[in-house]
Short mmCIF file of C-alpha atoms in Angstrom, two decimals:
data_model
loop_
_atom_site.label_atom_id
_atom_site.label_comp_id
_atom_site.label_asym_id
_atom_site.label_seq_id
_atom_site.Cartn_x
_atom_site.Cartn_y
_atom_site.Cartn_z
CA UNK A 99 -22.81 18.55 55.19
CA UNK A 100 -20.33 16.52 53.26
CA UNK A 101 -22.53 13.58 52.42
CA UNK A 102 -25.19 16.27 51.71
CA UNK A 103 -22.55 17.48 48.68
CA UNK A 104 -21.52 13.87 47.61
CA UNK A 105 -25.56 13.13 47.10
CA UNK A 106 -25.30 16.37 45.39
CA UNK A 107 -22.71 15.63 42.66
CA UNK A 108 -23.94 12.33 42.34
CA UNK A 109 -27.03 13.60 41.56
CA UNK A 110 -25.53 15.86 39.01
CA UNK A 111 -23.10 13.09 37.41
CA UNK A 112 -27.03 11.26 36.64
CA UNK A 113 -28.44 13.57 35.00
CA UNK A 114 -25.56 14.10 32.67
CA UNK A 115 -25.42 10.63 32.01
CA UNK A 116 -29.30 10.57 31.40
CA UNK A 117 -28.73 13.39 28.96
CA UNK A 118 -26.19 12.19 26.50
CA UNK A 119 -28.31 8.83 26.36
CA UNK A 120 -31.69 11.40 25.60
CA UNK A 121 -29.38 13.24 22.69
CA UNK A 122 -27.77 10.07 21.30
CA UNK A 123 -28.87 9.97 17.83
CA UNK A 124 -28.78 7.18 15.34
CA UNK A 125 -28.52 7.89 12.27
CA UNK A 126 -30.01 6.64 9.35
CA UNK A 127 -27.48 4.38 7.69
CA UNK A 128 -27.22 3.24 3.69
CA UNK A 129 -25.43 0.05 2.03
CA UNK A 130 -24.34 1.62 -1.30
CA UNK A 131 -24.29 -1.13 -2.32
CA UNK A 132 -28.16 -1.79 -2.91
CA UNK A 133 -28.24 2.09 -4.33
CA UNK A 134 -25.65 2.91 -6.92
CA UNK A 135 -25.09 1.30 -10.64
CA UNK A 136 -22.01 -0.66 -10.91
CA UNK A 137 -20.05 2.14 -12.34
CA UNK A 138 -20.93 4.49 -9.39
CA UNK A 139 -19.88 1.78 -7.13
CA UNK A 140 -16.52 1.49 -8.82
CA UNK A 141 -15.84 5.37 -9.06
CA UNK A 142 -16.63 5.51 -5.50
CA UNK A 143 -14.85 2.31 -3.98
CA UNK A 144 -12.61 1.41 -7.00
CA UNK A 145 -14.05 -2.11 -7.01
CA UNK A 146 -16.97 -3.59 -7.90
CA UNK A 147 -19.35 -5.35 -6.16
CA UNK A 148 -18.23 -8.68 -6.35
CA UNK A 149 -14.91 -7.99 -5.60
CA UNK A 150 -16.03 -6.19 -2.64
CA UNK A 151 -18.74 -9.12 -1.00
CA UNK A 152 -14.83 -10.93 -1.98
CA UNK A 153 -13.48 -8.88 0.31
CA UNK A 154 -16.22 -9.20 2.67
CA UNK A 155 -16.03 -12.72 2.75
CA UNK A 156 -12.02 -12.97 3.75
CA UNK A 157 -12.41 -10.60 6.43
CA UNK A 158 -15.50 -9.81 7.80
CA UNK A 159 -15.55 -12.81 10.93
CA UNK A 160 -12.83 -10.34 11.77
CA UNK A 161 -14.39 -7.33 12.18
CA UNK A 162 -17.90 -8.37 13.30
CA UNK A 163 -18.38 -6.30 16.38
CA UNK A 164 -19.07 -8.89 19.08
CA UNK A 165 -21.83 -7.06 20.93
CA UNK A 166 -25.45 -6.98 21.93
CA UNK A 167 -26.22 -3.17 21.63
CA UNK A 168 -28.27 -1.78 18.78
CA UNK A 169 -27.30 -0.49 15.37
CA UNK A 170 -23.78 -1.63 15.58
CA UNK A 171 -21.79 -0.92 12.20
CA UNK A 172 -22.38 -4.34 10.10
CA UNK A 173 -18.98 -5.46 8.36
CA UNK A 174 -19.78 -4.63 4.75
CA UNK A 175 -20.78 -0.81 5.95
CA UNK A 176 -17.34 -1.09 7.44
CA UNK A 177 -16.03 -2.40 4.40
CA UNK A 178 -17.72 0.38 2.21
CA UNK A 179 -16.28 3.29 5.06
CA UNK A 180 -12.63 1.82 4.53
CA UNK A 181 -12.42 1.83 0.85
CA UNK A 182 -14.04 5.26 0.33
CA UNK A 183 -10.95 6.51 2.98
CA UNK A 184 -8.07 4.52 0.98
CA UNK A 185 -10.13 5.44 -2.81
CA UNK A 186 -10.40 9.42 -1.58
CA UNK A 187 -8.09 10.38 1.02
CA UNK A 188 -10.53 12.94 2.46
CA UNK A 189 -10.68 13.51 6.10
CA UNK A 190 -13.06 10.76 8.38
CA UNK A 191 -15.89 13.14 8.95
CA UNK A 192 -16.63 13.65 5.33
CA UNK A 193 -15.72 9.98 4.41
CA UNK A 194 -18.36 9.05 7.37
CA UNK A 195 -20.93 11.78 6.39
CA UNK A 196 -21.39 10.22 2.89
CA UNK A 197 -22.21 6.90 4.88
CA UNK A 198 -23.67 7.90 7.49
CA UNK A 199 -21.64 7.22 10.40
CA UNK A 200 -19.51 9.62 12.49
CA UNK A 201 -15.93 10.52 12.32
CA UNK A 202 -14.89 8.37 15.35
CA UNK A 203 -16.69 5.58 13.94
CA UNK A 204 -15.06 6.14 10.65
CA UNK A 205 -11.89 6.27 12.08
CA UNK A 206 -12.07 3.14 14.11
CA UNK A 207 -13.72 1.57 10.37
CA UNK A 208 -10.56 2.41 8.94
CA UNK A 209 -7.88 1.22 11.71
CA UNK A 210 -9.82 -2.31 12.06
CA UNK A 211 -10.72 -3.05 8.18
CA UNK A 212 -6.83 -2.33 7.05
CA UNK A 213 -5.45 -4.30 10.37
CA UNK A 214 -7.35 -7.37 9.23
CA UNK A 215 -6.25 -6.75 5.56
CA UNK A 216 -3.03 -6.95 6.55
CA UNK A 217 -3.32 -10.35 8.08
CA UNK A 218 -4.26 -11.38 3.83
CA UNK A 219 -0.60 -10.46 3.23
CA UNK A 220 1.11 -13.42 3.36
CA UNK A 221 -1.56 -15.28 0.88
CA UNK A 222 -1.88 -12.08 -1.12
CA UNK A 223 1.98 -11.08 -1.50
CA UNK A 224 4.38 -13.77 -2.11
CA UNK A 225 7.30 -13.92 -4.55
CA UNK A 226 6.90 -16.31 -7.47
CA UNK A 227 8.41 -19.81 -7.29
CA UNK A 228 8.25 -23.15 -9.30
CA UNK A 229 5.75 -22.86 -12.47
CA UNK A 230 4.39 -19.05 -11.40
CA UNK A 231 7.90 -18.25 -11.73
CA UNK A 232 8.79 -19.81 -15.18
CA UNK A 233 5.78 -18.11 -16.42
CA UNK A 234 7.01 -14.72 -14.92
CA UNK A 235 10.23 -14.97 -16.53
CA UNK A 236 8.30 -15.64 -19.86
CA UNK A 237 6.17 -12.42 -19.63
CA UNK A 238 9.22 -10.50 -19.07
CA UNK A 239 11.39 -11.76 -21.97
CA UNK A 240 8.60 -10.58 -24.30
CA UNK A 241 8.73 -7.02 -23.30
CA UNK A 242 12.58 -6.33 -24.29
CA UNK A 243 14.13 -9.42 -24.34
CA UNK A 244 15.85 -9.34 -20.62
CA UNK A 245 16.35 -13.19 -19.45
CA UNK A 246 15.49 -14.92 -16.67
CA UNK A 247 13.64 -11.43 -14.79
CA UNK A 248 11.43 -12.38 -12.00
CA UNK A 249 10.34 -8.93 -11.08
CA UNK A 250 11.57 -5.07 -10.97
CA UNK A 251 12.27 -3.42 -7.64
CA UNK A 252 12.00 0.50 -6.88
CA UNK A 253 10.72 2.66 -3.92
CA UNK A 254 8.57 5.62 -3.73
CA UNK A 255 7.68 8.36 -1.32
CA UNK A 256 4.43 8.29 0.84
CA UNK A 257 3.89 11.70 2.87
CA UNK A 258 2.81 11.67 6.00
CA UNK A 259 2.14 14.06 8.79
CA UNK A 260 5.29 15.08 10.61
CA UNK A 261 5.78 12.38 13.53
CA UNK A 262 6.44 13.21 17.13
CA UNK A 263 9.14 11.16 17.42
CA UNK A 264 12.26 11.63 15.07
CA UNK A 265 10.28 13.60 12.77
CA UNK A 266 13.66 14.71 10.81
CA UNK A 267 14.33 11.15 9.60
CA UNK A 268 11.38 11.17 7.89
CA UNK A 269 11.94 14.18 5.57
CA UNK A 270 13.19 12.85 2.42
CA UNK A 271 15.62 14.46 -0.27
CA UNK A 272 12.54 16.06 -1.39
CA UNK A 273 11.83 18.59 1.23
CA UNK A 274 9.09 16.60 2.99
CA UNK A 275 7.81 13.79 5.58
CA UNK A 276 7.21 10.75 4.44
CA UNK A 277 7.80 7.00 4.53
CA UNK A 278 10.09 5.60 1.84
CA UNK A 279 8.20 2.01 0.35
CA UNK A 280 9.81 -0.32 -1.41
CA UNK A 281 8.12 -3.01 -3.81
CA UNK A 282 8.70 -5.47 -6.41
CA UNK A 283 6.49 -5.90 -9.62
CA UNK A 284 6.18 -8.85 -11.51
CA UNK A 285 5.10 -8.08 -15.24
CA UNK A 286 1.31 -7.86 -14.71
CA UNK A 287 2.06 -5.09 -12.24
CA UNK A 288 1.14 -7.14 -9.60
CA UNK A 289 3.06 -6.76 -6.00
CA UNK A 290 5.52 -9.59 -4.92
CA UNK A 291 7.04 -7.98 -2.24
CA UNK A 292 6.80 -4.71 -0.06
CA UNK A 293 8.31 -3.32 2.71
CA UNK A 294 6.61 -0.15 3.93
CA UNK A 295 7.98 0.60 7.29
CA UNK A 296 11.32 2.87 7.01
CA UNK A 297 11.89 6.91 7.14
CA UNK A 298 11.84 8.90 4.08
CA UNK A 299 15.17 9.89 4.76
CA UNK A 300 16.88 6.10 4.44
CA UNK A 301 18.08 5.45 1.01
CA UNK A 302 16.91 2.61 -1.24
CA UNK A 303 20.22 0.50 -0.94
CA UNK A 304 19.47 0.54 2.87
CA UNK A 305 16.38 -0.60 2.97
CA UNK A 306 17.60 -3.59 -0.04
CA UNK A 307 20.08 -4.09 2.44
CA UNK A 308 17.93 -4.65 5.45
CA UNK A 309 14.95 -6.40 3.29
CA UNK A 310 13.64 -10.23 3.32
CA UNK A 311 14.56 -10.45 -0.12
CA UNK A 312 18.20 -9.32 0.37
CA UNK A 313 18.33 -12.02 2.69
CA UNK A 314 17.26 -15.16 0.43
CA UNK A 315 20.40 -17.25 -0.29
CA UNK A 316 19.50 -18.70 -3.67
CA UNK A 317 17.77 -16.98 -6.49
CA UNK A 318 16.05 -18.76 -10.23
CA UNK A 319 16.71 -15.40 -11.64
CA UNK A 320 17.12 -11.76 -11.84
CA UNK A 321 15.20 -9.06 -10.33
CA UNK A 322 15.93 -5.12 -12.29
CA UNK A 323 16.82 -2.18 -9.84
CA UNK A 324 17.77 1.43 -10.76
CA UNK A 325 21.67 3.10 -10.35
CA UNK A 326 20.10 3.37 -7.19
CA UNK A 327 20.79 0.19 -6.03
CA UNK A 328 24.27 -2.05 -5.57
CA UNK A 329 24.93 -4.42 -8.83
CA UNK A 330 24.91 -8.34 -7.37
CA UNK A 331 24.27 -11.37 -8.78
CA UNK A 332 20.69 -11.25 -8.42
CA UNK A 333 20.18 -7.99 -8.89
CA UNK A 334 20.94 -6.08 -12.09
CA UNK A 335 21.65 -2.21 -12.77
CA UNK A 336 22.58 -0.20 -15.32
CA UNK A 337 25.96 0.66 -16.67
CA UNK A 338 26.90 4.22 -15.83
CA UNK A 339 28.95 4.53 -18.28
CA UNK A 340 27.84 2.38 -21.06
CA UNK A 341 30.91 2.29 -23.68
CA UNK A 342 29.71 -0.23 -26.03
CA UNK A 343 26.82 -1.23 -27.92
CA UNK A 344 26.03 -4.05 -26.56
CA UNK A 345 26.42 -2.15 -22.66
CA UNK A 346 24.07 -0.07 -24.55
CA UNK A 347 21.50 -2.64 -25.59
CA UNK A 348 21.77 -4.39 -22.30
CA UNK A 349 20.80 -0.60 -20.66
CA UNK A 350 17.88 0.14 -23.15
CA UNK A 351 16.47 -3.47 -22.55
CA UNK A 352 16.94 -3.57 -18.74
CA UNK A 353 15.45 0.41 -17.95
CA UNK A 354 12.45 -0.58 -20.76
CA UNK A 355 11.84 -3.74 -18.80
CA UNK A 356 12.18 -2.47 -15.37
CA UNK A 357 9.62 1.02 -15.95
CA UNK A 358 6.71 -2.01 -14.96
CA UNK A 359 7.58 -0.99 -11.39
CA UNK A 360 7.59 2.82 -12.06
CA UNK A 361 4.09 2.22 -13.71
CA UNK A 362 2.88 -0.24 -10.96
CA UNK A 363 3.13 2.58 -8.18
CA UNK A 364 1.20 5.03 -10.89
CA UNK A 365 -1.01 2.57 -11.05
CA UNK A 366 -1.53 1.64 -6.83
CA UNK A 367 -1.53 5.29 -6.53
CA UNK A 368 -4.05 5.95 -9.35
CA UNK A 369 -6.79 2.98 -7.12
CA UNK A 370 -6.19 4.90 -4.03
CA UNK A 371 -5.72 8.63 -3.61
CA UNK A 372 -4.77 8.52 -0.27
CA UNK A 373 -1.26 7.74 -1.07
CA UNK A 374 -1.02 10.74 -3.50
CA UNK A 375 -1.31 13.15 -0.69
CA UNK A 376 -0.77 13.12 3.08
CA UNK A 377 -1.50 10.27 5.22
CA UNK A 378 -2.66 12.23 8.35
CA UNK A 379 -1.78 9.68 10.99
CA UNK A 380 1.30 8.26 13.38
CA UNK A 381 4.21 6.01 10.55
CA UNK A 382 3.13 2.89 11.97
CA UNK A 383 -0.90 3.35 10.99
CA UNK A 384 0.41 4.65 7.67
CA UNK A 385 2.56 1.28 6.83
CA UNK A 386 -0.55 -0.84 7.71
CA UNK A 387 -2.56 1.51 5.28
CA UNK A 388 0.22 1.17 2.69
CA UNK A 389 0.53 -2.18 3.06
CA UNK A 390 -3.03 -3.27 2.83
CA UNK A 391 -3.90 -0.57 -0.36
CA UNK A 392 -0.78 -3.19 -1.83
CA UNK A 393 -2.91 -6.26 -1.14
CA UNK A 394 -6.48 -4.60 -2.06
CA UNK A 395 -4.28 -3.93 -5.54
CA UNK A 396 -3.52 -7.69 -5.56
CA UNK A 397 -6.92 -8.76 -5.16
CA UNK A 398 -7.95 -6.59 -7.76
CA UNK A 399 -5.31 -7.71 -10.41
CA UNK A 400 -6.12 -11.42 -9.31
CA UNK A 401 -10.27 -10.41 -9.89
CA UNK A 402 -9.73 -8.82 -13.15
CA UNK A 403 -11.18 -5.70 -11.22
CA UNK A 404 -8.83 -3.27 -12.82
CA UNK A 405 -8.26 0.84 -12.51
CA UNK A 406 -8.84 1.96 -16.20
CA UNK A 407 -5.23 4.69 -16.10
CA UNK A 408 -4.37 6.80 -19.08
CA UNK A 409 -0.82 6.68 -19.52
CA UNK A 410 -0.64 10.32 -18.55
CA UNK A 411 -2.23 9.85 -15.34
CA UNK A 412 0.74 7.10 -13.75
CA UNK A 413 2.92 8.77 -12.52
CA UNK A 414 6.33 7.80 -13.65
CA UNK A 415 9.51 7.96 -11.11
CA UNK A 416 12.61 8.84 -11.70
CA UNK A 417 16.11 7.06 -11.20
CA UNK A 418 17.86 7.88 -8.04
CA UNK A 419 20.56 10.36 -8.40
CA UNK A 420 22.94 8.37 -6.21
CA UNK A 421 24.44 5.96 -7.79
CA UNK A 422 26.49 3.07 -6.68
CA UNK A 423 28.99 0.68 -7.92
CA UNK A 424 29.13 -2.93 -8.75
CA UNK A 425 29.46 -4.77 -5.79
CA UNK A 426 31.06 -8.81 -6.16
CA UNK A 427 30.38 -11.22 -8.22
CA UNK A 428 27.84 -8.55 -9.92
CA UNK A 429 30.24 -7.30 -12.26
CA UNK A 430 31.12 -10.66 -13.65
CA UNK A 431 26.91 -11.75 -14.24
CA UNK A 432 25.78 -8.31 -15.88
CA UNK A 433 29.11 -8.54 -18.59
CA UNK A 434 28.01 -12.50 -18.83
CA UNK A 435 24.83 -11.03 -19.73
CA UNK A 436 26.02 -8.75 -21.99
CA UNK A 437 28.27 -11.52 -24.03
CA UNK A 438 25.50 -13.79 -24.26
CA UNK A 439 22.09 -12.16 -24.78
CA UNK A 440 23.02 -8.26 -26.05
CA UNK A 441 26.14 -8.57 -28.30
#
């Protein structure tokens, strides 16, 4: 009797199994790229072709599915899925039903394509040195005058979902969840540095504190921050208080020189919707998509593939209500500056 009901279920489990193989469907799949006019491709992906068979051609031994069964998702379609999620935002099942794929698959498209973006970032990002960094300093001195800048640094808000796990650090000053980024500019909006990964709840002088770039020893130069951030050496603020005119020539200069990173956020944001809204997944899968919508807005800058933004549409940040003082030796370099360059 028992083995009789073990043959029995085993019989069932079969015919399930035969089933879902007799209802699998697979769809019928198009590249995009072989249909729409350059302009379509570029409203839809926010590159162009080119710059996408670029992209193609960095990553796509990575995500080549290593497997013998049939219609397996080729890398550019995977590609194409990715970039329609980071340009739009819009949930995986309608992203995949404009592609033809289905919203697991679109999912999984999305994970895998911005994982091996990520692995670009430490060709894509880096912080300018030797000649690159002369010439940065250059293209900053001709937008107000500020010496020696070699790049602006601000954060901005990202919302997410609320997390499962210590979902109240990540509700920022604003009222909701979201991860706090941090970024430096140099003056052709491109990213030099980003750090993606702390609560929206941490302030920016924290995660200054904590960052890579807080920890260099030596730095050729200046970088601009907001009130926001602690006055050192290598890091200028504003004046409070400005009392004089040259405090207040050294203020204009510095906050006219330093909106580049205000505008390079309205600008990353403006490429990919995704980060104007909700990122509906865990913190960590939202840094990796932060990080690699930074490094798809490299590649674009470096390509001359570039988001056409009225000035109305960047969205334009402001200053950090919580001030803080001069710290060190940073009191001593801003009034140098002020003596030599703004009196």
């Amino acid at each position: 009797m028992a083995a009789h009901r073990r043959h029995k279920w085993r019989r069932r489990r079969q015919m399930r199994r035969i089933r879902r193989i007799i209802k699998r469907v697979i769809r019928d799949r198009m590249n995009p790229l072989e249909i729409y006019s350059e302009d379509e491709i570029f409203d839809r992906y926010r590159f162009r072709t080119p710059t996408i068979l670029y992209i193609l051609d960095k990553i796509g031994p990575a995500i080549m599915h290593n497997t013998t069964k049939n219609s397996a998702l080729p890398p550019i379609l995977q590609i194409i899925t990715c970039l329609r999620f980071l340009a739009t935002g819009a949930f995986h099942r309608l992203v995949g039903d404009s592609i033809g794929v289905s919203e697991t698959t679109t999912g999984r498209c999305c994970r895998s394509v911005c994982d091996a973006i990520v692995h670009l970032l430490a060709d894509c990002i880096t912080f300018p040195k030797g000649n690159r960094a002369r010439e940065t300093k250059q293209q900053f001195l001709k937008i107000s005058g500020f010496p020696n800048v070699l790049g602006c640094v601000d954060g901005t808000f990202i919302g997410i979902i609320a997390p499962n796990d210590n979902e109240p650090d990540y509700v920022n000053r604003k009222g909701f969840h979201s991860l706090n980024v941090q970024a430096v500019c140099d003056a052709n909006f491109r990213i030099t540095s980003i750090c993606a990964k702390w609560p929206g709840s941490v302030h920016d002088s924290r995660i200054w504190r904590e960052s890579a770039l807080c920890q260099k020893s030596e730095y050729n130069g200046f970088l601009l921050g907001d009130s926001g951030y602690p006055c050192k050496r290598y890091l200028m603020t504003p004046f409070l208080n400005p009392s004089t005119v040259p405090q207040q020539r050294f203020n204009a200069s510095l906050c006219k020189t330093r909106v580049l990173v205000e505008q390079t956020f309205g600008i990353l944001k403006c490429r990919f919707s995704c980060l104007q809204g909700v990122l509906r997944t865990d913190p960590s899968q939202a840094t990796r998509y932060i990080v690699a919508c930074a490094i798809l807005h490299n590649i674009g800058i470096d390509r001359g593939d570039i988001v056409d933004c009225r000035q109305d549409e960047v969205q334009l940040l402001g200053g950090n209500d919580n001030a803080l003082h001069v710290v060190g030796d940073g009191l001593n370099m801003r009034n140098h500056i002020v003596d030599t360059y703004f009196t």
